[in-house]
Amino acid sequence: EGVAFYTGSLEGPKEGGDKKGVLSYRLAEKRCANFKTCGKESNSVSGVSYVNIQLFEKLSIGQAKLLVGQCEAVRPVLRDMVALMSIPLIQGTLRYAYKIDKMAGGGKEKGEGAIFAAAIIPRVHHCNSADGDIIMKHMKIGALSTSFAVVRAAFEKNY
């Protein structure tokens, strides 16, 4: 069920999915090309995203543990999966911070940036509330200004 909610039905059966996909799997595929995080080594602009490769390995590990009743052993695997699924949200926020700051992005870029930021801010805020506030200040709808360098630095302090 979790795979279905992450991947959706539009990706199809092929490795790497189909560009018609619209859920988190597709987001990871799009962002890997932007950030050179495709492939098993996370160093390519093509191929399956490193996030999706790693996530599906974790899903298999978690499934195997559940099938033999090792429920508590799944918790660390689940934490790793959540961390992996956060990567495309961070990448999306950074991509739109860059477009707004360096490429004079307009309403579309500001809207998409705000949505990505809103999706990842709770996780950042849990680590460091001041950094979460900084990111939101620069990425929210109606932000007075957006500095890519400031947004990036706030994320980097929480890796």
PDB file of N, CA and C in Angstrom, residues 76-143:
ATOM      1  N   PRO A  76      13.855   1.581  12.449  1.00  0.00           N
ATOM      2  CA  PRO A  76      14.996   2.308  11.866  1.00  0.00           C
ATOM      3  C   PRO A  76      14.942   2.362  10.340  1.00  0.00           C
ATOM      4  N   VAL A  77      14.422   1.316   9.729  1.00  0.00           N
ATOM      5  CA  VAL A  77      14.279   1.284   8.270  1.00  0.00           C
ATOM      6  C   VAL A  77      13.286   2.359   7.843  1.00  0.00           C
ATOM      7  N   LEU A  78      12.204   2.474   8.577  1.00  0.00           N
ATOM      8  CA  LEU A  78      11.194   3.494   8.287  1.00  0.00           C
ATOM      9  C   LEU A  78      11.782   4.899   8.424  1.00  0.00           C
ATOM     10  N   ARG A  79      12.592   5.124   9.454  1.00  0.00           N
ATOM     11  CA  ARG A  79      13.232   6.441   9.622  1.00  0.00           C
ATOM     12  C   ARG A  79      14.125   6.760   8.420  1.00  0.00           C
ATOM     13  N   ASP A  80      14.853   5.768   7.946  1.00  0.00           N
ATOM     14  CA  ASP A  80      15.689   5.967   6.757  1.00  0.00           C
ATOM     15  C   ASP A  80      14.835   6.303   5.540  1.00  0.00           C
ATOM     16  N   MET A  81      13.688   5.658   5.417  1.00  0.00           N
ATOM     17  CA  MET A  81      12.795   5.913   4.288  1.00  0.00           C
ATOM     18  C   MET A  81      12.259   7.340   4.327  1.00  0.00           C
ATOM     19  N   VAL A  82      11.875   7.802   5.495  1.00  0.00           N
ATOM     20  CA  VAL A  82      11.373   9.181   5.632  1.00  0.00           C
ATOM     21  C   VAL A  82      12.473  10.170   5.251  1.00  0.00           C
ATOM     22  N   ALA A  83      13.692   9.910   5.693  1.00  0.00           N
ATOM     23  CA  ALA A  83      14.807  10.791   5.332  1.00  0.00           C
ATOM     24  C   ALA A  83      15.013  10.820   3.815  1.00  0.00           C
ATOM     25  N   LEU A  84      14.962   9.670   3.182  1.00  0.00           N
ATOM     26  CA  LEU A  84      15.109   9.613   1.728  1.00  0.00           C
ATOM     27  C   LEU A  84      14.000  10.385   1.017  1.00  0.00           C
ATOM     28  N   MET A  85      12.772  10.236   1.481  1.00  0.00           N
ATOM     29  CA  MET A  85      11.647  10.914   0.827  1.00  0.00           C
ATOM     30  C   MET A  85      11.685  12.424   1.046  1.00  0.00           C
ATOM     31  N   SER A  86      12.492  12.882   1.994  1.00  0.00           N
ATOM     32  CA  SER A  86      12.636  14.318   2.226  1.00  0.00           C
ATOM     33  C   SER A  86      13.564  14.975   1.205  1.00  0.00           C
ATOM     34  N   ILE A  87      14.455  14.209   0.633  1.00  0.00           N
ATOM     35  CA  ILE A  87      15.461  14.764  -0.283  1.00  0.00           C
ATOM     36  C   ILE A  87      14.831  15.508  -1.467  1.00  0.00           C
ATOM     37  N   PRO A  88      13.869  14.941  -2.197  1.00  0.00           N
ATOM     38  CA  PRO A  88      13.292  15.695  -3.314  1.00  0.00           C
ATOM     39  C   PRO A  88      12.552  16.963  -2.863  1.00  0.00           C
ATOM     40  N   LEU A  89      12.033  16.976  -1.653  1.00  0.00           N
ATOM     41  CA  LEU A  89      11.368  18.189  -1.153  1.00  0.00           C
ATOM     42  C   LEU A  89      12.392  19.293  -0.902  1.00  0.00           C
ATOM     43  N   ILE A  90      13.534  18.926  -0.357  1.00  0.00           N
ATOM     44  CA  ILE A  90      14.622  19.892  -0.167  1.00  0.00           C
ATOM     45  C   ILE A  90      15.112  20.372  -1.532  1.00  0.00           C
ATOM     46  N   GLN A  91      15.317  19.436  -2.446  1.00  0.00           N
ATOM     47  CA  GLN A  91      15.774  19.800  -3.786  1.00  0.00           C
ATOM     48  C   GLN A  91      14.780  20.727  -4.487  1.00  0.00           C
ATOM     49  N   GLY A  92      13.486  20.445  -4.331  1.00  0.00           N
ATOM     50  CA  GLY A  92      12.470  21.307  -4.937  1.00  0.00           C
ATOM     51  C   GLY A  92      12.502  22.708  -4.359  1.00  0.00           C
ATOM     52  N   THR A  93      12.648  22.805  -3.043  1.00  0.00           N
ATOM     53  CA  THR A  93      12.725  24.121  -2.407  1.00  0.00           C
ATOM     54  C   THR A  93      13.945  24.879  -2.911  1.00  0.00           C
ATOM     55  N   LEU A  94      15.087  24.200  -2.963  1.00  0.00           N
ATOM     56  CA  LEU A  94      16.309  24.849  -3.449  1.00  0.00           C
ATOM     57  C   LEU A  94      16.198  25.253  -4.915  1.00  0.00           C
ATOM     58  N   ARG A  95      15.606  24.400  -5.714  1.00  0.00           N
ATOM     59  CA  ARG A  95      15.448  24.715  -7.143  1.00  0.00           C
ATOM     60  C   ARG A  95      14.655  26.003  -7.334  1.00  0.00           C
ATOM     61  N   TYR A  96      13.563  26.139  -6.595  1.00  0.00           N
ATOM     62  CA  TYR A  96      12.733  27.324  -6.777  1.00  0.00           C
ATOM     63  C   TYR A  96      13.299  28.539  -6.068  1.00  0.00           C
ATOM     64  N   ALA A  97      14.044  28.351  -4.988  1.00  0.00           N
ATOM     65  CA  ALA A  97      14.753  29.485  -4.379  1.00  0.00           C
ATOM     66  C   ALA A  97      15.749  30.059  -5.392  1.00  0.00           C
ATOM     67  N   TYR A  98      16.442  29.170  -6.093  1.00  0.00           N
ATOM     68  CA  TYR A  98      17.395  29.600  -7.111  1.00  0.00           C
ATOM     69  C   TYR A  98      16.677  30.334  -8.248  1.00  0.00           C
ATOM     70  N   LYS A  99      15.583  29.760  -8.727  1.00  0.00           N
ATOM     71  CA  LYS A  99      14.852  30.389  -9.834  1.00  0.00           C
ATOM     72  C   LYS A  99      14.325  31.766  -9.447  1.00  0.00           C
ATOM     73  N   ILE A 100      13.843  31.897  -8.221  1.00  0.00           N
ATOM     74  CA  ILE A 100      13.314  33.187  -7.766  1.00  0.00           C
ATOM     75  C   ILE A 100      14.446  34.203  -7.627  1.00  0.00           C
ATOM     76  N   ASP A 101      15.524  33.799  -6.965  1.00  0.00           N
ATOM     77  CA  ASP A 101      16.621  34.722  -6.666  1.00  0.00           C
ATOM     78  C   ASP A 101      17.480  35.029  -7.886  1.00  0.00           C
ATOM     79  N   LYS A 102      17.900  34.021  -8.594  1.00  0.00           N
ATOM     80  CA  LYS A 102      18.896  34.196  -9.664  1.00  0.00           C
ATOM     81  C   LYS A 102      18.311  34.369 -11.050  1.00  0.00           C
ATOM     82  N   MET A 103      17.052  33.954 -11.233  1.00  0.00           N
ATOM     83  CA  MET A 103      16.460  34.000 -12.570  1.00  0.00           C
ATOM     84  C   MET A 103      15.192  34.850 -12.604  1.00  0.00           C
ATOM     85  N   ALA A 104      15.005  35.671 -11.569  1.00  0.00           N
ATOM     86  CA  ALA A 104      13.845  36.574 -11.477  1.00  0.00           C
ATOM     87  C   ALA A 104      12.530  35.819 -11.669  1.00  0.00           C
ATOM     88  N   GLY A 105      12.416  34.680 -11.000  1.00  0.00           N
ATOM     89  CA  GLY A 105      11.201  33.874 -11.103  1.00  0.00           C
ATOM     90  C   GLY A 105       9.969  34.655 -10.700  1.00  0.00           C
ATOM     91  N   GLY A 106       8.866  34.317 -11.328  1.00  0.00           N
ATOM     92  CA  GLY A 106       7.603  35.007 -11.076  1.00  0.00           C
ATOM     93  C   GLY A 106       6.664  34.216 -10.189  1.00  0.00           C
ATOM     94  N   GLY A 107       5.385  34.433 -10.395  1.00  0.00           N
ATOM     95  CA  GLY A 107       4.362  33.829  -9.559  1.00  0.00           C
ATOM     96  C   GLY A 107       4.386  32.312  -9.533  1.00  0.00           C
ATOM     97  N   LYS A 108       4.611  31.687 -10.685  1.00  0.00           N
ATOM     98  CA  LYS A 108       4.650  30.219 -10.741  1.00  0.00           C
ATOM     99  C   LYS A 108       5.777  29.682  -9.862  1.00  0.00           C
ATOM    100  N   GLU A 109       6.962  30.252 -10.024  1.00  0.00           N
ATOM    101  CA  GLU A 109       8.115  29.799  -9.253  1.00  0.00           C
ATOM    102  C   GLU A 109       7.920  30.072  -7.758  1.00  0.00           C
ATOM    103  N   LYS A 110       7.385  31.219  -7.429  1.00  0.00           N
ATOM    104  CA  LYS A 110       7.146  31.551  -6.023  1.00  0.00           C
ATOM    105  C   LYS A 110       6.116  30.616  -5.405  1.00  0.00           C
ATOM    106  N   GLY A 111       5.072  30.290  -6.157  1.00  0.00           N
ATOM    107  CA  GLY A 111       4.054  29.367  -5.660  1.00  0.00           C
ATOM    108  C   GLY A 111       4.611  27.966  -5.447  1.00  0.00           C
ATOM    109  N   GLU A 112       5.348  27.464  -6.442  1.00  0.00           N
ATOM    110  CA  GLU A 112       5.920  26.126  -6.304  1.00  0.00           C
ATOM    111  C   GLU A 112       6.947  26.082  -5.178  1.00  0.00           C
ATOM    112  N   GLY A 113       7.760  27.123  -5.079  1.00  0.00           N
ATOM    113  CA  GLY A 113       8.743  27.186  -3.998  1.00  0.00           C
ATOM    114  C   GLY A 113       8.086  27.181  -2.629  1.00  0.00           C
ATOM    115  N   ALA A 114       7.006  27.917  -2.503  1.00  0.00           N
ATOM    116  CA  ALA A 114       6.292  27.980  -1.224  1.00  0.00           C
ATOM    117  C   ALA A 114       5.719  26.623  -0.852  1.00  0.00           C
ATOM    118  N   ILE A 115       5.206  25.901  -1.821  1.00  0.00           N
ATOM    119  CA  ILE A 115       4.625  24.583  -1.553  1.00  0.00           C
ATOM    120  C   ILE A 115       5.708  23.583  -1.137  1.00  0.00           C
ATOM    121  N   PHE A 116       6.826  23.575  -1.849  1.00  0.00           N
ATOM    122  CA  PHE A 116       7.923  22.680  -1.459  1.00  0.00           C
ATOM    123  C   PHE A 116       8.406  23.016  -0.055  1.00  0.00           C
ATOM    124  N   ALA A 117       8.589  24.295   0.218  1.00  0.00           N
ATOM    125  CA  ALA A 117       9.054  24.705   1.543  1.00  0.00           C
ATOM    126  C   ALA A 117       8.062  24.279   2.620  1.00  0.00           C
ATOM    127  N   ALA A 118       6.781  24.491   2.372  1.00  0.00           N
ATOM    128  CA  ALA A 118       5.760  24.122   3.362  1.00  0.00           C
ATOM    129  C   ALA A 118       5.784  22.620   3.648  1.00  0.00           C
ATOM    130  N   ALA A 119       6.148  21.835   2.658  1.00  0.00           N
ATOM    131  CA  ALA A 119       6.185  20.380   2.836  1.00  0.00           C
ATOM    132  C   ALA A 119       7.380  19.931   3.678  1.00  0.00           C
ATOM    133  N   ILE A 120       8.497  20.649   3.624  1.00  0.00           N
ATOM    134  CA  ILE A 120       9.708  20.200   4.323  1.00  0.00           C
ATOM    135  C   ILE A 120       9.984  20.994   5.598  1.00  0.00           C
ATOM    136  N   ILE A 121       9.408  22.154   5.748  1.00  0.00           N
ATOM    137  CA  ILE A 121       9.679  22.999   6.919  1.00  0.00           C
ATOM    138  C   ILE A 121       9.439  22.277   8.247  1.00  0.00           C
ATOM    139  N   PRO A 122       8.374  21.503   8.422  1.00  0.00           N
ATOM    140  CA  PRO A 122       8.215  20.834   9.717  1.00  0.00           C
ATOM    141  C   PRO A 122       9.412  19.957  10.092  1.00  0.00           C
ATOM    142  N   ARG A 123       9.993  19.308   9.134  1.00  0.00           N
ATOM    143  CA  ARG A 123      11.162  18.454   9.406  1.00  0.00           C
ATOM    144  C   ARG A 123      12.372  19.301   9.792  1.00  0.00           C
ATOM    145  N   VAL A 124      12.590  20.398   9.074  1.00  0.00           N
ATOM    146  CA  VAL A 124      13.698  21.298   9.413  1.00  0.00           C
ATOM    147  C   VAL A 124      13.445  21.925  10.774  1.00  0.00           C
ATOM    148  N   HIS A 125      12.229  22.383  10.986  1.00  0.00           N
ATOM    149  CA  HIS A 125      11.865  23.042  12.235  1.00  0.00           C
ATOM    150  C   HIS A 125      12.103  22.121  13.429  1.00  0.00           C
ATOM    151  N   HIS A 126      11.873  20.834  13.254  1.00  0.00           N
ATOM    152  CA  HIS A 126      12.124  19.859  14.317  1.00  0.00           C
ATOM    153  C   HIS A 126      13.610  19.819  14.692  1.00  0.00           C
ATOM    154  N   CYS A 127      14.472  19.997  13.696  1.00  0.00           N
ATOM    155  CA  CYS A 127      15.921  20.005  13.949  1.00  0.00           C
ATOM    156  C   CYS A 127      16.375  21.340  14.525  1.00  0.00           C
ATOM    157  N   ASN A 128      15.895  22.430  13.921  1.00  0.00           N
ATOM    158  CA  ASN A 128      16.309  23.763  14.335  1.00  0.00           C
ATOM    159  C   ASN A 128      15.223  24.747  13.918  1.00  0.00           C
ATOM    160  N   SER A 129      14.475  25.226  14.887  1.00  0.00           N
ATOM    161  CA  SER A 129      13.331  26.085  14.571  1.00  0.00           C
ATOM    162  C   SER A 129      13.754  27.381  13.888  1.00  0.00           C
ATOM    163  N   ALA A 130      14.914  27.929  14.269  1.00  0.00           N
ATOM    164  CA  ALA A 130      15.363  29.178  13.641  1.00  0.00           C
ATOM    165  C   ALA A 130      15.628  28.975  12.149  1.00  0.00           C
ATOM    166  N   ASP A 131      16.236  27.844  11.781  1.00  0.00           N
ATOM    167  CA  ASP A 131      16.490  27.577  10.366  1.00  0.00           C
ATOM    168  C   ASP A 131      15.191  27.332   9.603  1.00  0.00           C
ATOM    169  N   GLY A 132      14.251  26.650  10.232  1.00  0.00           N
ATOM    170  CA  GLY A 132      12.944  26.480   9.606  1.00  0.00           C
ATOM    171  C   GLY A 132      12.278  27.823   9.356  1.00  0.00           C
ATOM    172  N   ASP A 133      12.374  28.722  10.321  1.00  0.00           N
ATOM    173  CA  ASP A 133      11.794  30.062  10.171  1.00  0.00           C
ATOM    174  C   ASP A 133      12.475  30.848   9.054  1.00  0.00           C
ATOM    175  N   ILE A 134      13.797  30.706   8.951  1.00  0.00           N
ATOM    176  CA  ILE A 134      14.539  31.397   7.888  1.00  0.00           C
ATOM    177  C   ILE A 134      14.066  30.932   6.518  1.00  0.00           C
ATOM    178  N   ILE A 135      13.964  29.624   6.349  1.00  0.00           N
ATOM    179  CA  ILE A 135      13.528  29.091   5.059  1.00  0.00           C
ATOM    180  C   ILE A 135      12.121  29.594   4.737  1.00  0.00           C
ATOM    181  N   MET A 136      11.227  29.522   5.706  1.00  0.00           N
ATOM    182  CA  MET A 136       9.854  29.969   5.458  1.00  0.00           C
ATOM    183  C   MET A 136       9.800  31.463   5.149  1.00  0.00           C
ATOM    184  N   LYS A 137      10.585  32.257   5.838  1.00  0.00           N
ATOM    185  CA  LYS A 137      10.603  33.703   5.595  1.00  0.00           C
ATOM    186  C   LYS A 137      10.962  34.002   4.141  1.00  0.00           C
ATOM    187  N   HIS A 138      11.894  33.232   3.593  1.00  0.00           N
ATOM    188  CA  HIS A 138      12.358  33.474   2.224  1.00  0.00           C
ATOM    189  C   HIS A 138      11.498  32.806   1.159  1.00  0.00           C
ATOM    190  N   MET A 139      10.720  31.775   1.540  1.00  0.00           N
ATOM    191  CA  MET A 139       9.996  31.000   0.543  1.00  0.00           C
ATOM    192  C   MET A 139       8.480  31.147   0.597  1.00  0.00           C
ATOM    193  N   LYS A 140       7.946  31.734   1.642  1.00  0.00           N
ATOM    194  CA  LYS A 140       6.485  31.815   1.779  1.00  0.00           C
ATOM    195  C   LYS A 140       5.875  32.722   0.715  1.00  0.00           C
ATOM    196  N   ILE A 141       4.596  32.509   0.475  1.00  0.00           N
ATOM    197  CA  ILE A 141       3.861  33.394  -0.433  1.00  0.00           C
ATOM    198  C   ILE A 141       3.908  34.791   0.174  1.00  0.00           C
ATOM    199  N   GLY A 142       4.287  35.762  -0.621  1.00  0.00           N
ATOM    200  CA  GLY A 142       4.383  37.131  -0.131  1.00  0.00           C
ATOM    201  C   GLY A 142       5.713  37.468   0.511  1.00  0.00           C
ATOM    202  N   ALA A 143       6.704  36.580   0.398  1.00  0.00           N
ATOM    203  CA  ALA A 143       8.032  36.867   0.959  1.00  0.00           C
ATOM    204  C   ALA A 143       8.562  38.163   0.352  1.00  0.00           C
TER     205      ALA A 143
END
